[in-house]
Tab-separated table of C-alpha atoms in Angstrom:
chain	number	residue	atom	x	y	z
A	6	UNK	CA	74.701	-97.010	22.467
A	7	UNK	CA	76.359	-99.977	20.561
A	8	UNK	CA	79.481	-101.429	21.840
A	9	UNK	CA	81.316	-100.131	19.023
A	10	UNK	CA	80.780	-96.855	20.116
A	11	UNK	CA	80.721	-96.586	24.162
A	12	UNK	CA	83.873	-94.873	25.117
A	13	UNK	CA	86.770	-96.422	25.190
A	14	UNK	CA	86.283	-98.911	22.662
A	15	UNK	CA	87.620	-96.503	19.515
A	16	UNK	CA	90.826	-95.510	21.829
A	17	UNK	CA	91.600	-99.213	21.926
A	18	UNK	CA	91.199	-99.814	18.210
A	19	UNK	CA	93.249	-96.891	17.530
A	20	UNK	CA	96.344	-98.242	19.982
A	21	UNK	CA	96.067	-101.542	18.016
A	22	UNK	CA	97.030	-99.314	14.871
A	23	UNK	CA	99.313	-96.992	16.688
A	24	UNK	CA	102.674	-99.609	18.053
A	25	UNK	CA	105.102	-97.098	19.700
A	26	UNK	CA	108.620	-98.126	18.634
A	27	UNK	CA	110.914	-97.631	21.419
A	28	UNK	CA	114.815	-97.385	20.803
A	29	UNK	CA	118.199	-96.536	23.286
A	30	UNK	CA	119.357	-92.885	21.603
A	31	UNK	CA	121.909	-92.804	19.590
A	32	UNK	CA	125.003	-91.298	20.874
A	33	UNK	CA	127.442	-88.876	18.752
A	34	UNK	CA	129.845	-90.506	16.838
A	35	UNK	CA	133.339	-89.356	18.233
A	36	UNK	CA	135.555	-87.654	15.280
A	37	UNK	CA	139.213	-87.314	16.218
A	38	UNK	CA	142.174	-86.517	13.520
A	39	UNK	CA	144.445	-86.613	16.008
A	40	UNK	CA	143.138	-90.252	17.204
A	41	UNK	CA	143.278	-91.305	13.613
A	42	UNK	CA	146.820	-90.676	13.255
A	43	UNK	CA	148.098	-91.819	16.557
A	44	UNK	CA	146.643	-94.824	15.612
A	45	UNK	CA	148.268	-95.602	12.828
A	46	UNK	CA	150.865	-97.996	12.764
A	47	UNK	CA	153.935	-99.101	10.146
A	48	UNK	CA	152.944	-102.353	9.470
A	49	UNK	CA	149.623	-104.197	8.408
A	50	UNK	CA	147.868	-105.759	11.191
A	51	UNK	CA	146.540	-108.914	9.119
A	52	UNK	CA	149.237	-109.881	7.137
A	53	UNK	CA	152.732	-108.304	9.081
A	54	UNK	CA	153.885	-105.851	5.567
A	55	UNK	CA	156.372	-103.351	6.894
A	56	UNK	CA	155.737	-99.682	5.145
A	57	UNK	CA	157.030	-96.248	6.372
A	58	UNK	CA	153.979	-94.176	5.228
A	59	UNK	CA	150.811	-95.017	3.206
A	60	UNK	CA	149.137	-97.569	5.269
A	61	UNK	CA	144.998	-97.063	5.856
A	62	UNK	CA	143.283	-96.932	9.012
A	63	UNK	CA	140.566	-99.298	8.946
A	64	UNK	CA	137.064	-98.721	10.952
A	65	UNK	CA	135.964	-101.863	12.688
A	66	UNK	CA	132.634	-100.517	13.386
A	67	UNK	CA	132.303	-98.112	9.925
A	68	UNK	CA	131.602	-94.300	10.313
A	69	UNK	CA	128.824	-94.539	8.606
A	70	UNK	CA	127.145	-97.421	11.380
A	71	UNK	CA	128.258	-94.706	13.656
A	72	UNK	CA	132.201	-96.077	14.623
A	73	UNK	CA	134.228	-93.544	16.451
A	74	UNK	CA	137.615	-91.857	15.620
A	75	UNK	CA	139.194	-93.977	18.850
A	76	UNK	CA	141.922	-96.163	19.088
A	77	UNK	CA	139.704	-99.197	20.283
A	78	UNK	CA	137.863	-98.884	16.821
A	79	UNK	CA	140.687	-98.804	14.304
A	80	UNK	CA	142.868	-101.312	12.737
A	81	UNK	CA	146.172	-100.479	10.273
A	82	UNK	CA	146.523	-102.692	7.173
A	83	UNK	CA	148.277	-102.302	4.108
A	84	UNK	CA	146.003	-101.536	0.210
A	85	UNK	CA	145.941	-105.209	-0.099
A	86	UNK	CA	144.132	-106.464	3.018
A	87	UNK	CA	142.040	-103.225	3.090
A	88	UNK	CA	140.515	-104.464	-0.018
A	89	UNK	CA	140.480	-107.684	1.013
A	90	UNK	CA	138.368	-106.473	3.785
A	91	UNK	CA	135.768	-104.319	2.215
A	92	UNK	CA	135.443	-107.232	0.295
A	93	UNK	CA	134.789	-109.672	3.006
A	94	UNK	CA	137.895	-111.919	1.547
A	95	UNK	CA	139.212	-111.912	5.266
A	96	UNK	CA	137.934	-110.943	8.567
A	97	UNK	CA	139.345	-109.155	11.496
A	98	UNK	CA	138.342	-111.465	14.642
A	99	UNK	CA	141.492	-112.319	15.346
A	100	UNK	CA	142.692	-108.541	15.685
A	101	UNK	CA	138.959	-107.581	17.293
A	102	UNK	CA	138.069	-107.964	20.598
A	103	UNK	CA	135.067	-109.028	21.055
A	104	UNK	CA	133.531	-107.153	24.476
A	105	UNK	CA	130.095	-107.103	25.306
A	106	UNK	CA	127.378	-104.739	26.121
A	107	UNK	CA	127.730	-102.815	28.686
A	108	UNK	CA	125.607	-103.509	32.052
A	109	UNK	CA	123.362	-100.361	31.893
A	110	UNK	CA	123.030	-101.034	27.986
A	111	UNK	CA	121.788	-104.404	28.118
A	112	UNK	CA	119.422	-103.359	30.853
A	113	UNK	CA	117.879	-100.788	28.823
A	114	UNK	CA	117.458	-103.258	25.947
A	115	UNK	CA	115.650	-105.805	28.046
A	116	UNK	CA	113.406	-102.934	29.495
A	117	UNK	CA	112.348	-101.558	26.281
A	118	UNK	CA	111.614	-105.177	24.966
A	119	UNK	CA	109.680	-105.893	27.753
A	120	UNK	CA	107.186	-102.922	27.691
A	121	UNK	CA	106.874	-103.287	24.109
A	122	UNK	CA	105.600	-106.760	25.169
A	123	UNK	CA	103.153	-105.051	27.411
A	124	UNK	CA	102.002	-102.468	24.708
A	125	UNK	CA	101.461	-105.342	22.534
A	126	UNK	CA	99.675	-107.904	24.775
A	127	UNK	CA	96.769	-104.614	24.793
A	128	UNK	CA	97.224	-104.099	21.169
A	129	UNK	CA	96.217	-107.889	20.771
A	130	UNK	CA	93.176	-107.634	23.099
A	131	UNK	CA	91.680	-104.567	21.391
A	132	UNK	CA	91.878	-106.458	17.533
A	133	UNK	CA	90.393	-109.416	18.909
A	134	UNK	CA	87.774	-107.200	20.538
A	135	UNK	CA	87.234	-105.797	16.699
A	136	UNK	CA	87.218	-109.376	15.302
A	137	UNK	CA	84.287	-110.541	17.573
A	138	UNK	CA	82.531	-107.587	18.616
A	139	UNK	CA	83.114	-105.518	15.790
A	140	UNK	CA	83.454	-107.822	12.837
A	141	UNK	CA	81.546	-110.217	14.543
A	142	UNK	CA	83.056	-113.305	14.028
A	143	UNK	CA	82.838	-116.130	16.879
A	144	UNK	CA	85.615	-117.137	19.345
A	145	UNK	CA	85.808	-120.727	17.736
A	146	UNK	CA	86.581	-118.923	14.474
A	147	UNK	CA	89.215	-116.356	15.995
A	148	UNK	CA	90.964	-119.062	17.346
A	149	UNK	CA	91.537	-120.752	14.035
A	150	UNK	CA	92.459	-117.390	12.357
A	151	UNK	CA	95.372	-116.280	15.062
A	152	UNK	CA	96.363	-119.595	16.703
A	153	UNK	CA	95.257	-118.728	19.977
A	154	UNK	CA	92.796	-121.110	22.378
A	155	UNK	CA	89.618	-120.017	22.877
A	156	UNK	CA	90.412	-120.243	26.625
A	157	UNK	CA	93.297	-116.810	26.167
A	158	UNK	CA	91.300	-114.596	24.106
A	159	UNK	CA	88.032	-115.147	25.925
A	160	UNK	CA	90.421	-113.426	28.499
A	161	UNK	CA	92.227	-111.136	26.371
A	162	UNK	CA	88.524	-109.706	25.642
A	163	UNK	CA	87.612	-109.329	28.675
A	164	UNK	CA	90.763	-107.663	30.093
A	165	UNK	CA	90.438	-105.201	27.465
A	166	UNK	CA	86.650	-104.472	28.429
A	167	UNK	CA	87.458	-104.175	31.486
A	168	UNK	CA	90.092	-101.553	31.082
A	169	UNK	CA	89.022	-99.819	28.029
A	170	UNK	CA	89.750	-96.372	29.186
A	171	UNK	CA	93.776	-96.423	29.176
A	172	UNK	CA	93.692	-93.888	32.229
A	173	UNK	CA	91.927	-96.851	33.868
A	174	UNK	CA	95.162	-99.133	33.742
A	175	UNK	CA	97.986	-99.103	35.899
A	176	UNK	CA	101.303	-99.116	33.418
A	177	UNK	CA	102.972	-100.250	36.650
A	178	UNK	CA	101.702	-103.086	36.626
A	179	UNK	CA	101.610	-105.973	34.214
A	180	UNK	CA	98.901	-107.447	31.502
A	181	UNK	CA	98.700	-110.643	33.833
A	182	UNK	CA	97.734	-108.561	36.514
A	183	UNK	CA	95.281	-106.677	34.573
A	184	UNK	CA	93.393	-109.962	33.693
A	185	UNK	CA	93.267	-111.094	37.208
A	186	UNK	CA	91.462	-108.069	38.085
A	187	UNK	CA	89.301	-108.100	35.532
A	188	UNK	CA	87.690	-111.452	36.472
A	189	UNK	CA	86.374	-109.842	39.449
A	190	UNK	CA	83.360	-107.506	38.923
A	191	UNK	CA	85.696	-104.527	39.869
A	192	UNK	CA	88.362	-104.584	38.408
A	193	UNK	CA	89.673	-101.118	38.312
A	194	UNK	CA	89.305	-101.061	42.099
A	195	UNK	CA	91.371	-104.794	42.340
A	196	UNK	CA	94.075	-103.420	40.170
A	197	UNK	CA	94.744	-99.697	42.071
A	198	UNK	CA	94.572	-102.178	45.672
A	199	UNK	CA	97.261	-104.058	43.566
A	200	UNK	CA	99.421	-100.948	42.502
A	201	UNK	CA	99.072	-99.775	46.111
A	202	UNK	CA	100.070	-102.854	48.055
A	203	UNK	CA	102.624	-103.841	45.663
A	204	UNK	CA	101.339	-107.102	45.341
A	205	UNK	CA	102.153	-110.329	42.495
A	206	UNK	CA	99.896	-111.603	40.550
A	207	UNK	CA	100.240	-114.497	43.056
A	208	UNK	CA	99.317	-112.175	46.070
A	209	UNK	CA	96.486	-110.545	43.941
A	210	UNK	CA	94.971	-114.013	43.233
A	211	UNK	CA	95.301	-115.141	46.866
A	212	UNK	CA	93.362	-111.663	47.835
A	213	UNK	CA	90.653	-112.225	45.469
A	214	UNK	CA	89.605	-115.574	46.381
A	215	UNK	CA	89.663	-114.993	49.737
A	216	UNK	CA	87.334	-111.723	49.196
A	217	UNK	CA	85.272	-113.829	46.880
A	218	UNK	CA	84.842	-111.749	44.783
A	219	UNK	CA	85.086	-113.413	41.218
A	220	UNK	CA	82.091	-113.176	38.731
A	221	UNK	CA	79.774	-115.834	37.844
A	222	UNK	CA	81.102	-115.722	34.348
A	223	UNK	CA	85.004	-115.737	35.668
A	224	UNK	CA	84.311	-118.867	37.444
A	225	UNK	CA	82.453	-120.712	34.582
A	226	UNK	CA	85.260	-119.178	31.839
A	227	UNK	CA	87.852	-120.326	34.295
A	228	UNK	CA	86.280	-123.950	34.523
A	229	UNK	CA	85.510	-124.010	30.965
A	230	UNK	CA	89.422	-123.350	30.025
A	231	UNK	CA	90.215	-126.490	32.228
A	232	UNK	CA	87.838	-128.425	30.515
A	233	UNK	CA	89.203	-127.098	27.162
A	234	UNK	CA	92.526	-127.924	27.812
A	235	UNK	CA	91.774	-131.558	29.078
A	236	UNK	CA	89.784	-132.721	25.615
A	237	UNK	CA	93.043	-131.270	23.533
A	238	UNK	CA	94.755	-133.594	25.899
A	239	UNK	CA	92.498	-136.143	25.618
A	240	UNK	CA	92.465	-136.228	21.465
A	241	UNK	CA	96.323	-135.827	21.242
A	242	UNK	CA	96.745	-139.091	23.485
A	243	UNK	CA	93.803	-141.521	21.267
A	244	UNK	CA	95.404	-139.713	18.195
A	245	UNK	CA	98.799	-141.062	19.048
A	246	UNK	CA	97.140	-144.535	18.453
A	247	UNK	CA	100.085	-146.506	20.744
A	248	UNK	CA	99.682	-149.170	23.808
A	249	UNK	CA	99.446	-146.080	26.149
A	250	UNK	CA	96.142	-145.025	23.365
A	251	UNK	CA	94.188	-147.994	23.587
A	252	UNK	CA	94.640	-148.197	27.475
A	253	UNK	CA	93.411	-144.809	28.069
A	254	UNK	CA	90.809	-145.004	25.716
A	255	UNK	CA	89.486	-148.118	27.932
A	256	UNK	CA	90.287	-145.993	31.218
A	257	UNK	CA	88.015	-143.316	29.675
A	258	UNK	CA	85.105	-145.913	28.717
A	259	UNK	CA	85.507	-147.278	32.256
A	260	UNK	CA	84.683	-143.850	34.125
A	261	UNK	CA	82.099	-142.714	31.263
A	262	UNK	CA	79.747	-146.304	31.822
A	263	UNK	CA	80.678	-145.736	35.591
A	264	UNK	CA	78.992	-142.274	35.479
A	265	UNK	CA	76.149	-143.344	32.895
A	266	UNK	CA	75.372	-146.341	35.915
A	267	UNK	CA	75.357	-143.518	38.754
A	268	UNK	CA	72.851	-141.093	36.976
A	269	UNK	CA	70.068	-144.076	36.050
Protein backbone atom coordinates (compact mmCIF):
# COMPACT_ATOMS: atom_id res chain seq x y z
CA UNK A 1 0.00 0.00 0.00
CA UNK A 2 1.55 3.45 -0.93
CA UNK A 3 1.54 6.17 1.54
CA UNK A 4 -0.84 8.03 -0.42
CA UNK A 5 -3.30 5.62 0.17
CA UNK A 6 -2.95 3.96 3.86
CA UNK A 7 -5.79 5.29 5.85
CA UNK A 8 -5.78 8.32 7.13
CA UNK A 9 -3.73 10.06 4.77
CA UNK A 10 -6.89 11.11 2.24
CA UNK A 11 -8.94 12.33 5.55
CA UNK A 12 -6.05 14.70 6.16
CA UNK A 13 -5.85 16.03 2.63
CA UNK A 14 -9.45 16.50 2.61
CA UNK A 15 -9.38 18.72 6.15
CA UNK A 16 -6.64 20.81 4.43
CA UNK A 17 -9.47 21.65 1.77
CA UNK A 18 -12.32 21.68 4.18
CA UNK A 19 -11.41 25.12 6.90
CA UNK A 20 -14.52 25.23 9.20
CA UNK A 21 -15.41 28.92 9.64
CA UNK A 22 -16.53 29.48 13.06
CA UNK A 23 -18.65 32.69 13.98
CA UNK A 24 -20.64 34.06 17.52
CA UNK A 25 -24.60 33.83 16.19
CA UNK A 26 -26.14 36.56 15.32
CA UNK A 27 -28.72 37.82 17.60
CA UNK A 28 -32.27 39.37 16.44
CA UNK A 29 -32.23 42.77 15.71
CA UNK A 30 -34.68 44.48 18.27
CA UNK A 31 -37.61 46.50 16.30
CA UNK A 32 -39.49 48.90 18.56
CA UNK A 33 -41.94 51.86 17.17
CA UNK A 34 -42.57 52.80 20.34
CA UNK A 35 -38.62 53.08 21.16
CA UNK A 36 -38.26 55.02 17.98
CA UNK A 37 -40.51 57.66 18.98
CA UNK A 38 -39.66 58.02 22.58
CA UNK A 39 -36.48 58.66 21.34
CA UNK A 40 -36.95 61.35 19.45
CA UNK A 41 -36.08 64.59 20.54
CA UNK A 42 -36.91 68.53 19.39
CA UNK A 43 -33.70 69.56 18.58
CA UNK A 44 -30.68 68.20 16.44
CA UNK A 45 -28.11 66.54 18.42
CA UNK A 46 -25.02 67.77 16.19
CA UNK A 47 -25.71 71.10 15.47
CA UNK A 48 -28.46 72.41 18.51
CA UNK A 49 -31.62 73.43 15.57
CA UNK A 50 -34.78 73.71 17.60
CA UNK A 51 -37.93 72.07 15.52
CA UNK A 52 -41.37 70.99 16.93
CA UNK A 53 -41.91 67.98 14.57
CA UNK A 54 -39.97 66.61 11.54
CA UNK A 55 -36.67 65.76 12.95
CA UNK A 56 -35.10 62.01 11.86
CA UNK A 57 -33.98 59.42 14.10
CA UNK A 58 -30.65 58.43 13.13
CA UNK A 59 -29.24 54.63 13.59
CA UNK A 60 -25.75 54.64 14.96
CA UNK A 61 -25.27 51.09 14.23
CA UNK A 62 -27.69 50.93 10.77
CA UNK A 63 -30.64 48.39 10.62
CA UNK A 64 -29.37 46.92 7.99
CA UNK A 65 -25.68 45.96 10.07
CA UNK A 66 -28.26 44.70 12.43
CA UNK A 67 -28.77 48.14 14.93
CA UNK A 68 -31.68 47.86 17.24
CA UNK A 69 -34.85 50.05 17.67
CA UNK A 70 -33.30 51.14 21.39
CA UNK A 71 -32.63 54.28 22.80
CA UNK A 72 -28.78 53.55 23.23
CA UNK A 73 -28.67 53.20 19.31
CA UNK A 74 -30.40 56.33 18.08
CA UNK A 75 -29.45 59.85 17.63
CA UNK A 76 -32.06 62.97 16.59
CA UNK A 77 -30.72 65.46 14.01
CA UNK A 78 -32.30 67.79 11.84
CA UNK A 79 -32.44 67.04 7.33
CA UNK A 80 -29.25 68.87 7.25
CA UNK A 81 -26.88 66.90 9.50
CA UNK A 82 -28.72 63.65 8.55
CA UNK A 83 -27.35 64.17 5.18
CA UNK A 84 -24.38 65.32 6.32
CA UNK A 85 -24.07 62.04 7.98
CA UNK A 86 -24.95 59.51 5.39
CA UNK A 87 -22.52 61.36 3.68
CA UNK A 88 -19.71 61.03 6.08
CA UNK A 89 -19.40 65.12 6.07
CA UNK A 90 -19.51 64.80 10.00
CA UNK A 91 -19.31 62.11 12.49
CA UNK A 92 -21.12 61.29 15.62
CA UNK A 93 -18.20 60.46 18.27
CA UNK A 94 -18.83 63.12 20.19
CA UNK A 95 -22.65 62.12 20.73
CA UNK A 96 -21.52 58.10 20.71
CA UNK A 97 -20.32 56.37 23.43
CA UNK A 98 -17.92 54.33 22.76
CA UNK A 99 -18.37 50.95 25.19
CA UNK A 100 -16.69 47.89 24.63
CA UNK A 101 -17.38 44.29 24.18
CA UNK A 102 -18.87 42.70 26.56
CA UNK A 103 -16.81 40.11 28.88
CA UNK A 104 -18.53 36.86 27.67
CA UNK A 105 -18.32 38.36 23.99
CA UNK A 106 -14.78 38.95 23.84
CA UNK A 107 -14.21 35.56 25.38
CA UNK A 108 -16.01 33.83 22.76
CA UNK A 109 -14.05 35.75 20.10
CA UNK A 110 -10.70 34.77 21.49
CA UNK A 111 -11.96 31.07 21.78
CA UNK A 112 -13.11 30.74 18.33
CA UNK A 113 -9.78 32.38 17.06
CA UNK A 114 -7.87 30.17 18.92
CA UNK A 115 -9.31 26.78 17.72
CA UNK A 116 -9.33 28.02 14.32
CA UNK A 117 -5.56 28.29 15.02
CA UNK A 118 -5.60 24.70 16.04
CA UNK A 119 -7.69 23.53 12.94
CA UNK A 120 -5.23 25.28 10.91
CA UNK A 121 -1.85 24.28 12.44
CA UNK A 122 -3.36 20.37 11.13
CA UNK A 123 -4.52 21.81 7.94
CA UNK A 124 -0.79 22.99 7.42
CA UNK A 125 0.73 19.59 8.37
CA UNK A 126 -1.49 17.55 6.03
CA UNK A 127 -0.46 20.03 2.68
CA UNK A 128 3.01 19.78 3.55
CA UNK A 129 2.52 16.03 3.90
CA UNK A 130 1.02 16.32 0.07
CA UNK A 131 3.96 18.55 -1.00
CA UNK A 132 6.66 15.95 0.04
CA UNK A 133 5.05 12.75 0.13
CA UNK A 134 2.58 13.25 -2.37
CA UNK A 135 4.03 15.71 -4.81
CA UNK A 136 7.24 14.73 -3.83
CA UNK A 137 9.16 17.61 -3.53
CA UNK A 138 12.12 17.76 -0.82
CA UNK A 139 12.04 19.55 2.59
CA UNK A 140 14.87 22.03 1.40
CA UNK A 141 12.48 22.97 -1.41
CA UNK A 142 9.22 23.26 0.85
CA UNK A 143 10.95 25.47 2.93
CA UNK A 144 11.70 27.95 0.21
CA UNK A 145 8.10 27.67 -1.19
CA UNK A 146 6.15 28.46 2.36
CA UNK A 147 8.80 30.25 4.46
CA UNK A 148 9.01 27.75 6.99
CA UNK A 149 12.57 26.07 8.40
CA UNK A 150 13.17 22.83 7.56
CA UNK A 151 13.51 22.20 11.33
CA UNK A 152 9.10 23.00 11.81
CA UNK A 153 7.82 21.10 9.01
CA UNK A 154 10.08 18.10 9.45
CA UNK A 155 7.81 18.23 12.64
CA UNK A 156 4.68 19.33 11.23
CA UNK A 157 5.06 15.97 9.05
CA UNK A 158 5.57 13.95 11.46
CA UNK A 159 2.84 15.13 13.88
CA UNK A 160 0.48 14.64 11.18
CA UNK A 161 1.75 10.93 10.56
CA UNK A 162 1.53 10.30 13.67
CA UNK A 163 -2.04 11.28 14.15
CA UNK A 164 -3.48 10.71 10.82
CA UNK A 165 -6.67 9.20 11.96
CA UNK A 166 -8.51 12.43 13.50
CA UNK A 167 -10.26 10.02 16.12
CA UNK A 168 -6.63 9.45 17.13
CA UNK A 169 -6.16 13.17 18.41
CA UNK A 170 -7.21 14.61 21.48
CA UNK A 171 -9.09 18.16 20.48
CA UNK A 172 -8.44 18.85 24.17
CA UNK A 173 -5.37 19.22 23.83
CA UNK A 174 -3.14 21.43 21.76
CA UNK A 175 -0.96 20.98 18.31
CA UNK A 176 2.25 21.51 20.57
CA UNK A 177 1.25 18.75 22.54
CA UNK A 178 0.48 16.60 19.69
CA UNK A 179 4.11 17.01 18.35
CA UNK A 180 5.64 16.17 21.61
CA UNK A 181 3.97 12.95 21.53
CA UNK A 182 4.65 12.19 18.35
CA UNK A 183 8.46 12.18 18.80
CA UNK A 184 8.08 9.27 20.93
CA UNK A 185 7.38 5.93 19.14
CA UNK A 186 3.81 6.00 20.73
CA UNK A 187 2.42 8.69 20.42
CA UNK A 188 -1.24 8.09 20.62
CA UNK A 189 -0.59 6.38 23.96
CA UNK A 190 1.74 9.74 25.21
CA UNK A 191 -1.03 12.02 24.17
CA UNK A 192 -4.33 10.06 25.95
CA UNK A 193 -1.59 9.80 29.35
CA UNK A 194 -1.49 13.62 28.57
CA UNK A 195 -5.37 14.22 28.23
CA UNK A 196 -5.73 12.06 31.34
CA UNK A 197 -3.24 13.63 33.71
CA UNK A 198 -3.90 17.01 32.55
CA UNK A 199 -0.50 17.68 31.96
CA UNK A 200 1.55 20.93 29.86
CA UNK A 201 3.45 20.47 27.28
CA UNK A 202 6.16 21.22 29.89
CA UNK A 203 4.98 18.26 32.17
CA UNK A 204 4.59 16.00 29.01
CA UNK A 205 8.22 16.73 27.99
CA UNK A 206 9.55 16.21 31.53
CA UNK A 207 7.56 12.63 31.46
CA UNK A 208 8.99 11.62 28.27
CA UNK A 209 12.53 12.07 28.91
CA UNK A 210 12.46 10.60 31.99
CA UNK A 211 10.61 7.37 30.39
CA UNK A 212 13.10 7.60 27.59
CA UNK A 213 11.20 7.02 25.37
CA UNK A 214 12.05 9.32 22.28
CA UNK A 215 12.90 7.73 18.82
CA UNK A 216 16.18 7.50 17.28
CA UNK A 217 14.98 9.78 14.56
CA UNK A 218 13.35 12.41 17.29
CA UNK A 219 16.65 12.72 18.85
CA UNK A 220 18.74 13.18 15.61
CA UNK A 221 15.71 15.68 14.08
CA UNK A 222 15.84 17.40 17.41
CA UNK A 223 19.77 17.81 17.23
CA UNK A 224 19.69 18.53 13.67
CA UNK A 225 17.16 21.67 14.27
CA UNK A 226 19.83 23.01 16.80
CA UNK A 227 22.40 22.68 14.42
CA UNK A 228 20.14 24.36 11.78
CA UNK A 229 19.40 27.16 13.72
CA UNK A 230 23.10 27.85 14.82
CA UNK A 231 24.57 28.10 10.93
CA UNK A 232 21.49 30.75 10.18
CA UNK A 233 23.04 32.37 13.17
CA UNK A 234 26.29 31.91 12.20
CA UNK A 235 25.80 33.45 8.37
CA UNK A 236 23.62 36.40 9.62
CA UNK A 237 26.58 37.50 12.05
CA UNK A 238 29.77 37.14 9.03
CA UNK A 239 27.02 38.67 6.71
CA UNK A 240 26.73 41.71 8.89
CA UNK A 241 30.46 42.28 7.91
CA UNK A 242 31.12 44.74 11.28
CA UNK A 243 34.05 44.58 14.11
CA UNK A 244 31.79 42.05 15.98
CA UNK A 245 32.03 39.93 12.08
CA UNK A 246 35.56 39.73 11.71
CA UNK A 247 36.06 38.76 15.48
CA UNK A 248 33.76 35.93 15.34
CA UNK A 249 34.83 34.82 12.18
CA UNK A 250 38.47 34.46 13.90
CA UNK A 251 36.69 32.86 17.10
CA UNK A 252 35.20 30.33 14.64
CA UNK A 253 38.70 29.62 12.80
CA UNK A 254 40.19 29.30 16.29
CA UNK A 255 37.84 26.31 17.48
CA UNK A 256 37.66 24.75 13.78
CA UNK A 257 41.97 24.41 13.61
CA UNK A 258 41.56 23.50 17.40
CA UNK A 259 39.31 20.53 16.44
CA UNK A 260 41.22 19.73 13.02
CA UNK A 261 44.61 19.45 15.69
CA UNK A 262 42.54 17.04 18.12
CA UNK A 263 41.35 14.52 15.37
CA UNK A 264 45.13 14.09 13.63
Amino acid sequence: MSQCSRPGYESGFFVFFGVIFMEIPKKTRIKDTHALKSARKKFCQVCGKYQEAGLHEHHIKSRGAGGDDVEENLVTLCYECHTKVHAGAITLDHIVKKELPGLEVVLQIFINHKEQEEESKWEQSAALVVLHTGLGLKIGEISTAVGLSPAMIREMIRTFNAFSEEGTRVPELSYYHHRLASKSSDPVSWINAAADNGWSTRQLEQEMKEAGCLTKKAKTDTEKARAEKTLRLVREILEEGSEVSDWFYAQIKKIVTETIAKAS
